[in-house]
XYZ file of C-alpha atoms in Angstrom:
580
model
C -18.734 6.571 -1.580
C -20.765 9.527 -0.310
C -24.479 9.250 -1.047
C -26.235 12.589 -0.783
C -29.823 12.984 0.339
C -30.379 15.151 -2.719
C -27.990 15.772 -5.597
C -27.927 19.481 -4.877
C -29.129 21.490 -1.898
C -28.527 25.213 -2.114
C -26.612 26.269 0.958
C -24.550 29.318 0.011
C -26.044 32.543 -1.408
C -22.850 34.461 -2.182
C -22.156 34.550 -5.923
C -18.384 34.875 -6.410
C -18.347 34.711 -10.225
C -20.906 35.180 -12.974
C -21.192 35.493 -16.742
C -24.466 35.571 -18.739
C -25.055 33.777 -22.014
C -22.260 31.267 -21.889
C -22.061 27.533 -22.623
C -21.802 24.592 -20.286
C -18.259 23.990 -21.516
C -17.169 27.505 -20.628
C -18.997 27.183 -17.314
C -16.666 24.280 -16.485
C -13.581 26.435 -17.004
C -15.042 29.435 -15.196
C -15.993 27.196 -12.254
C -12.446 25.855 -12.011
C -11.053 29.374 -12.080
C -13.462 30.325 -9.283
C -11.921 27.489 -7.266
C -8.439 28.951 -7.922
C -7.353 26.007 -10.046
C -4.024 26.846 -11.674
C -3.184 23.500 -13.321
C -5.206 20.827 -15.128
C -3.777 17.474 -16.199
C -5.536 15.734 -19.038
C -5.969 14.206 -22.466
C -8.629 15.400 -24.955
C -11.077 13.328 -26.919
C -14.395 13.557 -28.722
C -16.781 13.654 -25.762
C -14.842 16.336 -23.879
C -13.867 18.395 -26.911
C -16.229 21.334 -26.162
C -14.575 21.779 -22.736
C -11.137 21.750 -24.345
C -12.354 24.299 -26.897
C -13.495 26.554 -24.060
C -10.181 26.053 -22.260
C -8.362 27.466 -25.311
C -9.563 30.977 -24.410
C -8.297 30.799 -20.824
C -4.725 29.541 -21.192
C -3.481 32.846 -19.754
C -5.244 31.972 -16.500
C -4.819 28.218 -16.134
C -2.115 25.785 -17.237
C -2.994 22.515 -18.953
C -0.497 19.647 -18.942
C -1.031 17.196 -21.796
C 0.083 13.803 -20.525
C 0.697 10.775 -22.725
C -1.933 8.585 -21.065
C -4.906 9.278 -18.827
C -3.299 7.217 -16.053
C -0.392 9.634 -16.268
C -2.823 12.549 -15.919
C -4.446 11.273 -12.765
C -1.174 10.232 -11.092
C 0.201 13.687 -11.914
C -2.881 15.241 -10.332
C -2.243 13.062 -7.269
C 1.365 14.219 -7.003
C 0.222 17.826 -7.270
C -2.477 17.319 -4.644
C -0.146 15.607 -2.209
C 2.400 18.439 -2.110
C -0.125 21.289 -2.291
C -2.818 19.782 -0.020
C -5.549 20.925 -2.395
C -7.543 19.079 -5.033
C -5.722 18.036 -8.156
C -7.768 18.307 -11.364
C -7.755 16.069 -14.403
C -9.746 15.815 -17.635
C -10.481 12.740 -19.756
C -12.877 11.858 -22.509
C -15.542 9.155 -22.371
C -15.107 5.408 -22.729
C -11.463 4.321 -22.630
C -10.345 7.799 -21.566
C -12.543 7.643 -18.483
C -11.715 4.036 -17.661
C -7.994 4.805 -17.872
C -8.499 7.011 -14.807
C -9.827 4.167 -12.666
C -6.513 2.945 -11.220
C -5.575 6.458 -10.130
C -9.022 7.085 -8.661
C -8.775 3.886 -6.605
C -5.269 4.865 -5.503
C -6.444 8.325 -4.446
C -9.414 6.910 -2.556
C -7.386 4.593 -0.340
C -4.648 7.204 0.246
C -7.119 10.043 0.962
C -5.940 12.260 -1.902
C -8.345 15.016 -3.054
C -9.045 14.956 -6.791
C -11.682 16.410 -9.073
C -11.923 14.255 -12.191
C -14.015 15.578 -15.070
C -14.922 13.204 -17.871
C -16.822 13.847 -21.056
C -19.765 11.632 -21.929
C -21.930 10.962 -24.983
C -25.032 13.114 -25.387
C -27.910 12.461 -23.009
C -30.078 10.979 -25.754
C -27.485 8.262 -26.436
C -27.008 7.153 -22.838
C -27.635 3.437 -22.494
C -27.452 2.705 -26.220
C -23.839 1.424 -26.302
C -22.908 4.428 -28.398
C -19.348 4.901 -29.610
C -17.052 5.333 -26.584
C -19.935 5.212 -24.129
C -19.061 3.619 -20.770
C -20.949 3.863 -17.502
C -18.059 5.512 -15.681
C -20.375 6.641 -12.880
C -21.298 3.032 -12.157
C -17.723 1.836 -12.559
C -16.252 4.467 -10.262
C -18.961 4.426 -7.601
C -17.085 2.144 -5.144
C -13.831 4.112 -5.453
C -14.998 7.725 -5.356
C -16.065 9.840 -2.423
C -18.847 11.161 -4.650
C -19.680 11.007 -8.331
C -22.415 12.544 -10.441
C -23.511 12.664 -14.068
C -24.346 16.140 -15.352
C -26.854 16.253 -18.206
C -27.837 19.947 -18.150
C -25.563 22.954 -18.526
C -27.266 24.788 -15.657
C -26.109 22.049 -13.237
C -22.415 22.503 -13.953
C -21.422 25.334 -11.568
C -23.161 23.803 -8.580
C -21.853 20.330 -9.394
C -18.268 21.566 -9.520
C -18.684 23.568 -6.310
C -19.959 20.426 -4.576
C -17.135 18.388 -6.082
C -14.408 20.591 -4.618
C -16.076 20.820 -1.237
C -16.487 17.054 -0.975
C -13.021 16.247 -2.333
C -11.215 18.571 0.071
C -13.311 18.426 3.229
C -13.184 15.862 6.028
C -11.200 12.849 4.924
C -10.186 13.950 1.421
C -10.733 11.798 -1.620
C -11.488 11.695 -5.332
C -14.752 12.816 -6.914
C -15.825 12.372 -10.509
C -18.159 14.463 -12.634
C -19.312 12.902 -15.906
C -20.633 15.634 -18.189
C -22.658 14.752 -21.247
C -21.769 16.424 -24.505
C -25.118 18.158 -24.870
C -24.622 19.772 -21.430
C -21.284 21.118 -22.651
C -22.876 22.680 -25.768
C -26.017 24.045 -24.083
C -26.301 27.707 -23.143
C -26.618 28.927 -19.568
C -26.191 31.960 -17.355
C -23.115 31.203 -15.292
C -23.269 31.934 -11.580
C -20.776 30.396 -9.171
C -21.485 29.955 -5.502
C -18.853 28.448 -3.240
C -20.153 25.334 -1.486
C -19.588 25.278 2.275
C -22.222 22.853 3.496
C -24.300 19.962 2.161
C -27.290 18.538 3.953
C -26.662 15.007 5.248
C -22.883 15.325 4.782
C -20.903 15.948 7.969
C -17.231 15.997 6.996
C -15.909 16.946 10.406
C -17.443 16.301 13.797
C -17.092 18.483 16.849
C -14.727 17.039 19.433
C -16.234 15.486 22.541
C -14.531 17.092 25.596
C -15.025 13.971 27.686
C -13.012 11.929 25.181
C -10.196 14.473 25.239
C -10.138 14.237 29.035
C -10.139 10.425 28.942
C -7.299 10.417 26.437
C -5.236 12.854 28.489
C -5.717 10.710 31.579
C -4.424 7.639 29.760
C -1.453 9.547 28.347
C -0.553 10.964 31.739
C -0.640 7.580 33.476
C 0.964 5.239 30.917
C 4.418 3.695 31.243
C 5.199 2.417 27.742
C 3.347 4.573 25.204
C 3.862 4.755 21.458
C 2.437 7.330 19.050
C 1.552 6.069 15.570
C 1.838 9.069 13.243
C -0.282 8.755 10.108
C -1.082 10.610 6.912
C -3.892 12.480 8.696
C -1.330 14.707 10.421
C -0.163 15.981 7.034
C -3.679 16.233 5.627
C -4.816 18.294 8.616
C -1.654 20.451 8.407
C -1.046 19.533 12.023
C 2.730 19.105 11.863
C 3.518 22.050 14.126
C 1.059 21.223 16.903
C 1.984 17.541 16.618
C 5.613 18.350 17.352
C 4.563 20.550 20.290
C 2.438 17.698 21.611
C 5.318 15.231 21.320
C 7.872 17.528 22.899
C 5.641 18.377 25.844
C 4.445 14.820 26.501
C 7.815 13.174 25.776
C 6.076 10.397 23.836
C 8.022 8.226 21.371
C 6.795 8.461 17.760
C 6.703 5.911 14.958
C 5.448 6.744 11.489
C 3.327 4.907 8.952
C 4.463 4.885 5.319
C 2.268 7.866 4.428
C 2.979 9.563 7.749
C 6.667 9.897 6.868
C 7.806 13.542 6.877
C 5.113 14.563 9.354
C 8.127 15.253 11.564
C 11.858 15.059 11.014
C 13.279 11.560 11.334
C 16.163 13.134 13.245
C 13.884 14.261 16.094
C 15.014 12.609 19.372
C 11.507 11.210 19.979
C 11.262 9.634 16.547
C 11.818 5.896 16.905
C 11.269 4.701 13.352
C 8.971 3.581 10.657
C 6.139 1.089 11.126
C 5.136 -1.705 8.829
C 6.133 -4.820 6.980
C 9.535 -3.405 5.998
C 9.749 -0.789 8.705
C 12.177 -0.525 11.584
C 12.712 -3.279 14.092
C 12.070 -1.238 17.239
C 8.608 0.223 16.586
C 7.323 -3.094 15.261
C 8.562 -5.192 18.189
C 7.790 -2.596 20.852
C 4.223 -2.208 19.645
C 3.466 -5.535 21.302
C 5.090 -4.364 24.539
C 3.348 -0.991 24.684
C 0.662 -0.282 27.262
C -0.795 2.607 25.229
C -1.008 3.316 21.506
C -1.942 6.837 20.396
C -2.905 6.528 16.726
C -3.160 9.896 14.972
C -4.673 10.032 11.496
C -3.965 6.419 10.556
C -6.218 3.475 9.802
C -4.446 0.409 11.225
C -3.705 -1.004 7.784
C -2.695 -4.664 7.666
C 0.845 -3.694 6.615
C 1.164 -1.915 9.994
C -0.644 -4.379 12.237
C 0.388 -7.747 10.846
C -1.865 -10.438 12.319
C -4.623 -8.679 14.248
C -5.081 -11.535 16.699
C -1.616 -10.874 18.138
C -1.450 -7.105 17.675
C -0.674 -4.932 20.726
C -2.232 -7.395 23.209
C -1.521 -5.300 26.317
C -2.160 -1.830 24.923
C -5.039 0.514 25.399
C -5.724 2.498 22.233
C -6.477 6.171 21.674
C -7.563 6.570 18.071
C -7.725 10.103 16.634
C -9.408 9.814 13.250
C -11.656 12.055 11.165
C -13.429 9.178 9.408
C -15.832 7.418 11.821
C -15.830 4.298 9.635
C -12.187 3.673 10.551
C -12.892 3.612 14.291
C -12.993 0.006 15.584
C -12.773 -1.315 12.001
C -9.527 -3.197 12.571
C -8.398 -2.359 16.108
C -10.794 -1.602 18.943
C -10.288 1.868 20.408
C -10.338 2.342 24.168
C -10.849 6.073 23.617
C -12.057 7.026 20.138
C -11.639 10.693 19.216
C -13.521 11.400 16.026
C -12.349 14.662 14.548
C -9.697 16.645 12.775
C -6.181 15.701 13.863
C -5.040 19.291 14.299
C -8.047 20.244 16.392
C -7.741 17.092 18.511
C -4.045 17.689 19.209
C -4.688 21.339 20.045
C -7.371 20.231 22.489
C -5.117 17.588 24.068
C -2.014 19.721 24.356
C -2.983 21.733 27.496
C -4.030 18.574 29.353
C -0.970 16.372 28.905
C 1.787 16.452 31.479
C 5.427 17.103 30.732
C 7.085 13.716 31.003
C 10.150 11.791 29.932
C 10.463 8.143 28.986
C 14.221 7.714 29.074
C 14.216 3.993 29.882
C 11.516 3.210 27.309
C 13.286 5.269 24.630
C 16.510 3.444 25.524
C 14.800 0.167 24.617
C 14.055 1.563 21.148
C 17.662 2.724 20.904
C 18.855 -0.815 21.675
C 16.584 -2.113 18.912
C 18.126 0.452 16.578
C 21.606 -0.743 17.556
C 20.615 -4.348 16.789
C 19.017 -3.399 13.466
C 22.058 -1.334 12.540
C 24.337 -4.286 13.269
C 22.289 -7.000 11.587
C 20.667 -5.063 8.736
C 21.960 -1.570 8.009
C 25.707 -2.174 8.126
C 25.347 -5.369 6.119
C 23.165 -3.592 3.582
C 25.652 -0.760 3.177
C 28.726 -2.961 3.055
C 29.861 -3.742 -0.504
C 29.685 -7.522 -0.986
C 29.984 -7.731 -4.756
C 30.999 -5.416 -7.566
C 27.332 -4.499 -8.010
C 25.970 -1.383 -6.339
C 23.194 -1.882 -3.791
C 19.970 0.119 -3.798
C 20.643 1.014 -0.177
C 23.920 2.695 -1.138
C 22.172 4.855 -3.736
C 19.437 6.056 -1.368
C 21.847 6.674 1.507
C 24.094 8.774 -0.714
C 21.095 10.601 -2.185
C 19.849 11.424 1.321
C 23.255 12.720 2.353
C 23.686 14.845 -0.734
C 20.241 16.448 -0.483
C 20.385 16.692 3.332
C 16.975 15.006 3.407
C 15.293 18.089 1.919
C 14.120 16.874 -1.495
C 10.619 15.675 -2.357
C 11.007 11.942 -2.940
C 8.360 10.363 -5.160
C 8.610 6.594 -5.105
C 7.122 3.907 -7.267
C 6.139 0.566 -5.710
C 8.423 -2.307 -4.805
C 11.749 -2.937 -3.112
C 13.133 0.472 -4.060
C 10.063 2.074 -2.406
C 10.733 0.335 0.897
C 14.459 1.068 0.704
C 13.864 4.720 -0.177
C 11.418 5.243 2.671
C 13.728 3.427 5.104
C 17.015 5.055 4.210
C 16.077 8.540 3.043
C 16.278 10.816 6.099
C 13.241 13.064 5.613
C 14.245 16.356 7.216
C 11.436 18.526 5.847
C 7.707 18.067 5.926
C 5.646 17.188 2.823
C 8.604 15.357 1.310
C 7.284 11.822 0.833
C 4.930 11.068 -2.073
C 4.163 7.423 -2.690
C 1.358 5.004 -3.478
C 0.528 3.388 -0.145
C -2.744 1.519 0.145
C -3.135 0.462 -3.466
C 0.559 -0.002 -4.263
C 0.366 1.176 -7.880
C 3.368 0.426 -10.066
C 3.955 3.224 -12.556
C 3.003 5.884 -10.005
C 6.360 7.611 -9.559
C 7.126 9.316 -12.877
C 3.760 11.028 -13.482
C 3.293 11.807 -9.768
C 6.727 13.459 -9.750
C 5.648 15.595 -12.700
C 2.611 16.776 -10.752
C 4.650 17.328 -7.597
C 7.248 19.424 -9.419
C 4.525 21.600 -10.918
C 3.005 21.927 -7.450
C 6.268 22.937 -5.736
C 8.581 24.205 -8.491
C 11.003 25.683 -5.939
C 11.871 22.255 -4.477
C 13.970 19.412 -5.858
C 11.617 16.600 -6.867
C 13.185 13.190 -7.414
C 11.318 10.168 -8.777
C 12.746 6.851 -7.587
C 11.564 3.852 -9.586
C 12.462 0.271 -10.351
C 12.990 -1.013 -13.862
C 9.588 -2.743 -13.810
C 7.402 0.103 -12.577
C 9.221 2.703 -14.649
C 8.259 0.897 -17.857
C 4.573 1.115 -16.989
C 4.428 4.903 -17.469
C 7.728 5.866 -19.086
C 5.842 7.470 -21.952
C 5.371 10.410 -19.590
C 8.926 11.378 -20.476
C 7.105 12.980 -23.390
C 5.161 15.137 -20.929
C 8.436 16.238 -19.351
C 9.859 17.015 -22.807
C 6.894 19.037 -24.064
C 6.476 21.054 -20.864
C 10.152 21.393 -19.902
C 9.613 20.034 -16.378
C 12.933 19.636 -14.491
C 12.140 16.354 -12.733
C 15.062 14.180 -11.628
C 14.619 10.433 -12.162
C 16.540 7.555 -10.604
C 15.898 4.104 -12.044
C 17.277 1.333 -9.832
C 17.655 -1.467 -12.340
C 18.065 -4.983 -10.893
C 16.586 -6.765 -13.955
C 13.856 -8.207 -11.727
C 10.421 -7.406 -10.399
C 12.289 -7.170 -7.127
C 9.657 -7.355 -4.426
C 7.861 -10.289 -6.003
C 11.237 -11.970 -6.527
C 12.076 -11.497 -2.827
C 8.866 -13.256 -1.833
C 9.570 -16.015 -4.345
C 13.002 -16.449 -2.787
C 11.780 -16.516 0.814
C 8.434 -18.278 0.487
C 8.383 -20.091 -2.883
C 11.726 -21.947 -2.892
C 13.378 -19.498 -5.306
C 10.959 -20.433 -8.066
C 11.355 -17.167 -9.989
C 8.237 -17.418 -12.074
C 8.185 -14.550 -14.589
C 9.898 -11.969 -12.415
C 13.097 -11.561 -14.442
C 12.505 -8.651 -16.788
C 14.450 -7.272 -19.726
C 14.475 -3.541 -20.298
C 15.475 -1.149 -23.067
C 18.456 1.147 -22.808
C 16.773 3.702 -20.553
C 19.399 6.415 -21.145
C 19.057 6.161 -24.929
C 15.285 6.069 -24.593
C 15.317 9.186 -22.387
C 17.534 10.995 -24.893
C 14.911 10.336 -27.575
C 12.587 12.398 -25.368
C 15.176 15.125 -24.919
C 15.955 14.084 -21.346
C 19.639 13.893 -20.489
C 20.875 10.880 -18.598
C 23.691 8.538 -17.697
C 24.011 4.931 -16.621
C 26.142 4.035 -13.609
C 27.451 0.494 -13.175
C 30.564 1.083 -11.085
C 30.503 2.029 -7.421
C 33.247 4.601 -7.843
C 31.108 6.470 -10.396
C 27.956 6.614 -8.237
C 28.740 9.821 -6.373
C 29.650 11.751 -9.503
C 26.511 10.436 -11.203
C 24.288 11.625 -8.368
C 26.059 14.970 -8.325
C 25.550 15.410 -12.056
C 21.852 14.613 -11.692
C 21.312 16.942 -8.736
C 23.209 19.833 -10.294
C 21.327 19.609 -13.584
C 18.960 22.526 -14.166
C 16.945 20.366 -16.530
C 15.276 16.990 -16.238
C 17.762 14.168 -15.816
C 17.634 10.370 -15.707
C 20.157 8.408 -13.671
C 20.016 4.656 -14.251
C 21.916 2.651 -11.666
C 22.555 -1.018 -12.343
C 22.168 -2.625 -8.934
C 22.550 -6.007 -7.251
C 20.046 -8.448 -8.744
C 19.063 -10.300 -5.586
C 19.227 -7.651 -2.898
C 16.515 -8.129 -0.257
C 14.762 -5.626 1.987
C 14.960 -6.344 5.695
C 13.563 -6.163 8.322
C 10.441 -7.919 7.132
C 7.215 -8.978 8.819
C 5.893 -12.021 6.923
C 2.369 -11.512 5.647
C -0.187 -12.239 8.361
C 2.470 -12.792 11.043
C 2.704 -10.898 14.312
C 4.722 -7.693 14.258
C 6.828 -9.377 16.971
C 7.901 -11.956 14.379
C 9.733 -9.365 12.303
C 12.754 -10.895 10.566
C 16.126 -9.160 10.550
C 17.568 -11.526 7.950
């Protein structure tokens, strides 16, 4: 949570938009237009009604997507933000409308997703009286926003929104929330919009320290068993191109975090796999054999490190990270480089030597061979009449050539999708990482498709998570959004069931779940779909889905007790990764 020295400090004199004698509500819309907002996701209600009334006059300039729940609105804004790398915008009313945004705000905060959330609030005179639909959303959201502020005067609105976009998008991105009282929306004001480019006491990006760049280059040029940990920060900084140049010049092997997937093609010869609890065998095991870790835009999450007391015991650590609070938080950095990932890589590039690590890369290749033998081939081999989730994702990857935007929900299917989909293009992986929010996929896919309408966007969900936000099929119906949906139905809350099997003696306590007929339900929303139960119908089902010009739901009935391996048990060393 960013705490400003003063709520507003005038820093920019250039007025880029103005209109005299307007209302606070119209000032909101004009401010968003000045920030080049083209899409708003939201749900109206009493306390935000004046803003919606003002929006009515500007529908030729900005699109509004009416979702079926405020959680759907904020996840859609997240999906949009993740593929566009700009702030997603959502509206909600006061009270329950505002509190329904909280899960998405928390999700965006931990995954560094820029959002501008605007909520209506009761009139200033009723604040603190427990008025109808009054909730202290500023207090509630304080720990999970980068900045929040309550606007009580119309004249504050333009500057508040300018600050909101600057804070949300600068430095390490994140969600901001503006709570605007109803009287501020009705009040008159002279609208003047000034783009915010600086705030006193807020330093979103630090200048690089040349000595640290030199120290890092020296370590890189002298190491024997290095490993690059590619994180979400590479994508946020739009550093994919320079990152690949850096890798190809230095010869360093690269492993990706969950959110770092699609920062570079998984087919690149230096790419050695995916880190984490259900990641690839090689990068997990070899982390503890490395003599140097180069972490770029990642935060050493527990799902990557496993037990910290046994993590990378022989490795020096170069940590490139824009957020100073992440430095030394979990893993001590030998050389901390605080700054933008793109700028840091550009600074490092001239100083690293051209090298090759053939023997070291061969060790990763041997790990791949072992994982392929013990995990991949077994996972792909039909063992029963039931289709496996792995088969679906592998076939999907082949048919799309790894070029679709894959939006995953949370659970076994998420880990299988991120393991077996061969991301060939950048900005192709949208998922809930740090918070692990079930119900994320469908609304986030809606936002992603609106953000990149020229790309295939495919939501992959389990039967449990899909039912948390399936009402957003109504959003697809009303707005004619051609999202493709795959529901992998194993009649279980699969990831919890896997843990119950492995660590709780198969005591399946409330993880078996019954579902409606998803295809019939989708048809009620005007979404075409089919159910596939037989392996020999899977390919034609996927083809039908992919060739559809409209939204389409493909439900695949899959093996009930399929497990995801490899797996690092919670709290264990990454060296203790299990292949079976």
